[in-house]
Amino acid sequence: MEKSSKFYKKIGIMGGTFNPIHHGHLVTAQEALSQFKLDKVIFIPTGNPPHKIENEVASAEDRYIMTVIATSSNSNFFVSRMEIDRKGKSYTIDTVRQLRKIYGKNSLLYFITGADAILEILTWKNTDEIVSLCKFIAATRPGYNLSRIEDLRKRLFGKAGAADEKIYVMEIPALSISSTDIRNRIKHNRPIDYLLPERVSNYILKHELYK
Ligand code: ATP
Ligand code: MG
């Protein structure tokens, strides 16, 4: 880790649809906070996709509220409305640029993703600019192979070694939880208990989401 890191503010960015937020997201953020000694983690729910499938993606407002409910008891977790309030499609580059402006040069931004999402970096636009503005923490996730990250590093940075400073792999306790599975369970009246915070499942029930 950086030698002089104690002089910087270290900010974790946890982007996602959070449709709904679950314990996989929360464990990932908490582990990043502790393993990388971050000052805080900001959860940033995405705006609604333009062609959303009815009942598949809860409204941005509902996803935002569920994210607030799930994170409110942790004093190092925060939620930002920046993507849901932004007009048009959300691009990660816009979010990272905006955060860079807010936190200034003397901060280190860590974009936290699961092993699946990091690979999407290959399809992002402005990849070079993104990696110049923030570092990445890729959390292990059951069913996703991390060896492809090595290819990704080579592709982005040429030499594998140089990229170690940009993309960190983080081991976390394996949680085979996904929002897709939770939505399917709700649709088929199967239990979702213990996969996500109880207060979030109560919110889902109350507002009849994902039925
Ligand atoms: P969906 O099934 O709808 O895609 P998801 O469970 O993958 O939902 P997202 O909102 O897509 O959740 O994920 C946000 C971020 O959290 C992504 O970087 C994803 O890789 C990571 N993530 C989600 N679930 C886990 C998990 N169980 N372990 C590690 N990382 C996870
Ligand atoms: Mg996903």
Coordinates of C-alpha atoms and ligand atoms in Angstrom, one line a residue:
M1 CA 0.0 0.0 0.0
E2 CA 1.1 3.6 -0.5
K3 CA 3.8 4.8 1.8
S4 CA 2.4 8.2 2.4
S5 CA -1.2 7.1 2.4
K6 CA -1.9 8.5 5.9
F7 CA -1.7 12.0 4.5
Y8 CA -4.5 11.4 2.1
K9 CA -8.2 10.9 2.5
K10 CA -9.0 7.5 1.2
I11 CA -12.5 7.2 -0.2
G12 CA -14.1 4.0 -1.3
I13 CA -16.7 4.2 -4.1
M14 CA -19.2 1.3 -4.3
G15 CA -21.3 1.6 -7.4
G16 CA -24.2 -0.7 -8.2
T17 CA -27.8 -1.0 -9.2
F18 CA -28.6 -2.2 -5.7
N19 CA -31.7 -3.8 -6.9
P20 CA -32.0 -4.6 -4.0
I21 CA -28.9 -4.1 -1.8
H22 CA -27.8 -7.3 0.0
H23 CA -25.2 -8.7 2.4
G24 CA -22.8 -9.4 -0.5
H25 CA -22.5 -5.6 -1.1
L26 CA -22.3 -4.7 2.6
V27 CA -19.6 -7.3 3.4
T28 CA -17.6 -6.2 0.3
A29 CA -17.7 -2.5 1.4
Q30 CA -16.9 -3.3 5.0
E31 CA -13.9 -5.5 4.0
A32 CA -12.6 -2.8 1.7
L33 CA -12.9 -0.2 4.5
S34 CA -10.9 -2.4 6.9
Q35 CA -8.4 -4.0 4.5
F36 CA -7.5 -0.7 2.8
K37 CA -8.0 1.5 5.8
L38 CA -10.4 3.7 4.0
D39 CA -11.9 6.8 5.6
K40 CA -15.4 6.0 4.2
V41 CA -17.3 4.2 1.6
I42 CA -19.8 6.0 -0.6
F43 CA -22.6 3.8 -2.1
I44 CA -23.7 5.2 -5.4
P45 CA -26.9 3.7 -6.8
T46 CA -27.1 3.9 -10.6
G47 CA -29.8 5.9 -12.4
N48 CA -32.6 3.9 -14.0
P49 CA -31.6 2.3 -17.3
P50 CA -33.5 3.9 -20.2
H51 CA -35.3 0.7 -21.3
K52 CA -36.1 -0.9 -18.0
I53 CA -38.0 -4.1 -17.9
E54 CA -41.2 -3.6 -15.9
N55 CA -40.8 -4.9 -12.3
E56 CA -37.2 -5.9 -12.9
V57 CA -35.6 -2.7 -11.9
A58 CA -37.1 -0.9 -8.9
S59 CA -37.4 2.8 -9.2
A60 CA -34.2 4.8 -8.6
E61 CA -35.9 6.3 -5.5
D62 CA -36.8 2.9 -4.0
R63 CA -33.2 1.6 -4.7
Y64 CA -31.8 4.8 -3.1
I65 CA -34.0 4.4 0.0
M66 CA -33.2 0.7 0.4
T67 CA -29.5 1.6 0.2
V68 CA -29.9 4.3 2.9
I69 CA -31.8 1.9 5.1
A70 CA -29.1 -0.8 4.7
T71 CA -26.2 1.5 5.4
S72 CA -27.6 3.9 8.0
S73 CA -26.2 2.1 11.1
N74 CA -22.6 2.2 9.8
S75 CA -20.9 5.5 10.6
N76 CA -18.4 5.0 7.7
F77 CA -21.0 4.3 5.0
F78 CA -22.6 7.1 3.0
V79 CA -25.0 7.1 0.0
S80 CA -24.8 9.5 -2.9
R81 CA -27.6 10.6 -5.2
M82 CA -25.2 11.8 -7.8
E83 CA -26.0 9.1 -10.4
I84 CA -29.8 9.0 -9.8
D85 CA -30.1 12.8 -10.0
R86 CA -27.9 13.0 -13.2
K87 CA -29.9 13.3 -16.4
G88 CA -29.4 10.8 -19.1
K89 CA -27.4 7.6 -18.8
S90 CA -24.9 7.2 -16.0
Y91 CA -21.3 6.8 -16.9
T92 CA -18.7 5.8 -14.4
I93 CA -16.3 8.3 -15.8
D94 CA -18.6 11.2 -14.9
T95 CA -19.0 10.0 -11.4
V96 CA -15.3 9.5 -10.9
R97 CA -14.6 13.0 -12.3
Q98 CA -17.2 14.5 -10.1
L99 CA -15.8 12.8 -7.0
R100 CA -12.3 13.9 -7.9
K101 CA -13.5 17.5 -8.0
I102 CA -15.2 17.2 -4.7
Y103 CA -12.3 15.5 -2.8
G104 CA -9.5 17.3 -4.6
K105 CA -6.0 16.1 -5.5
N106 CA -5.0 15.0 -2.0
S107 CA -7.4 12.1 -1.9
L108 CA -7.2 8.6 -3.1
L109 CA -10.3 7.2 -4.7
Y110 CA -10.8 3.4 -4.6
F111 CA -13.5 2.0 -6.9
I112 CA -14.8 -1.1 -5.2
T113 CA -16.3 -3.8 -7.4
G114 CA -16.9 -7.6 -7.5
A115 CA -14.9 -9.9 -9.6
D116 CA -17.6 -9.8 -12.3
A117 CA -17.9 -6.0 -12.5
I118 CA -14.2 -5.3 -12.8
L119 CA -14.2 -7.1 -16.1
E120 CA -16.7 -4.7 -17.5
I121 CA -13.9 -2.1 -17.4
L122 CA -12.9 -3.6 -20.7
T123 CA -16.1 -2.2 -22.2
W124 CA -16.1 1.1 -20.5
K125 CA -15.2 4.2 -22.5
N126 CA -12.4 6.5 -21.2
T127 CA -10.7 3.6 -19.5
D128 CA -7.3 5.3 -19.5
E129 CA -8.8 8.4 -17.8
I130 CA -10.6 6.3 -15.2
V131 CA -7.5 4.5 -14.1
S132 CA -5.6 7.7 -13.9
L133 CA -8.3 9.1 -11.5
C134 CA -8.9 6.1 -9.2
K135 CA -7.7 2.7 -8.1
F136 CA -9.7 -0.5 -8.2
I137 CA -10.5 -3.0 -5.6
A138 CA -11.8 -6.2 -7.0
A139 CA -13.5 -8.5 -4.5
T140 CA -13.6 -12.2 -4.9
R141 CA -17.1 -13.4 -5.8
P142 CA -18.2 -17.0 -6.1
G143 CA -18.6 -18.1 -9.7
Y144 CA -16.3 -15.5 -11.1
N145 CA -12.7 -16.2 -12.0
L146 CA -10.2 -13.7 -10.9
S147 CA -7.5 -14.9 -13.2
R148 CA -8.9 -12.8 -16.0
I149 CA -7.9 -9.7 -14.0
E150 CA -4.3 -10.5 -14.8
D151 CA -5.1 -10.4 -18.5
L152 CA -7.0 -7.1 -17.8
R153 CA -3.9 -5.6 -16.1
K154 CA -1.7 -6.6 -19.0
R155 CA -4.1 -5.2 -21.5
L156 CA -4.4 -1.9 -19.6
F157 CA -0.9 -1.4 -18.3
G158 CA 1.4 -3.4 -20.5
K159 CA 3.5 -4.9 -17.7
A160 CA 1.7 -6.9 -15.1
G161 CA 3.7 -5.5 -12.2
A162 CA 3.0 -1.8 -12.8
A163 CA -0.7 -2.4 -12.5
D164 CA -0.5 -3.8 -9.0
E165 CA -0.8 -0.2 -7.8
K166 CA -4.0 0.3 -9.7
I167 CA -6.0 -2.9 -9.4
Y168 CA -6.0 -4.7 -6.0
V169 CA -7.6 -8.1 -5.6
M170 CA -9.4 -8.4 -2.2
E171 CA -10.3 -11.8 -0.7
I172 CA -13.6 -11.6 1.1
P173 CA -15.7 -14.3 2.8
A174 CA -17.5 -16.0 -0.1
L175 CA -21.2 -15.0 -0.3
S176 CA -23.1 -16.5 -3.1
I177 CA -25.8 -13.8 -2.9
S178 CA -27.0 -11.8 -5.9
S179 CA -29.9 -9.3 -6.4
T180 CA -31.0 -11.4 -9.3
D181 CA -31.5 -14.4 -7.1
I182 CA -33.3 -12.3 -4.5
R183 CA -35.7 -11.0 -7.1
N184 CA -36.4 -14.5 -8.4
R185 CA -37.1 -15.7 -4.9
I186 CA -39.6 -12.9 -4.3
K187 CA -41.3 -13.7 -7.6
H188 CA -41.7 -17.4 -6.7
N189 CA -42.6 -16.8 -3.0
R190 CA -39.4 -18.3 -1.7
P191 CA -37.7 -16.9 1.4
I192 CA -35.2 -14.1 1.2
D193 CA -34.5 -13.9 5.0
Y194 CA -30.8 -13.5 6.0
L195 CA -29.7 -12.7 2.4
L196 CA -30.2 -9.0 3.0
P197 CA -30.9 -6.7 6.0
E198 CA -34.4 -7.3 7.5
R199 CA -35.3 -3.7 7.3
V200 CA -34.7 -3.8 3.5
S201 CA -36.9 -6.9 3.1
N202 CA -39.6 -5.2 5.1
Y203 CA -39.4 -2.2 2.7
I204 CA -39.7 -4.6 -0.3
L205 CA -42.7 -6.3 1.2
K206 CA -44.4 -3.0 2.2
H207 CA -44.0 -1.5 -1.3
E208 CA -44.6 -4.9 -3.1
L209 CA -41.4 -4.6 -5.1
Y210 CA -40.3 -7.4 -7.5
K211 CA -43.6 -9.2 -7.5
Ligands
ATP1 P1 -27.7 -8.3 -10.2 O1 -27.8 -9.8 -9.9 O2 -28.9 -7.6 -10.4 O3 -26.6 -8.0 -11.2 P2 -25.7 -8.0 -8.1 O4 -26.0 -8.8 -6.9 O5 -24.7 -8.4 -9.0 O6 -27.1 -7.7 -8.8 P3 -25.0 -5.2 -8.4 O7 -25.8 -4.1 -7.9 O8 -25.0 -5.6 -9.8 O9 -25.5 -6.5 -7.5 O10 -23.5 -5.1 -7.9 C1 -22.9 -4.0 -7.4 C2 -21.4 -4.3 -7.1 O11 -21.3 -5.3 -6.0 C3 -20.7 -5.0 -8.3 O12 -19.4 -4.5 -8.3 C4 -20.7 -6.5 -7.9 O13 -19.7 -7.2 -8.5 C5 -20.6 -6.4 -6.4 N1 -21.2 -7.6 -5.7 C6 -22.5 -7.9 -5.7 N2 -22.7 -9.0 -5.0 C7 -21.5 -9.5 -4.6 C8 -21.1 -10.6 -3.8 N3 -22.0 -11.6 -3.4 N4 -19.8 -10.7 -3.6 C9 -18.9 -9.8 -4.0 N5 -19.2 -8.7 -4.8 C10 -20.5 -8.5 -5.0
MG2 MG -24.5 -7.4 -11.0

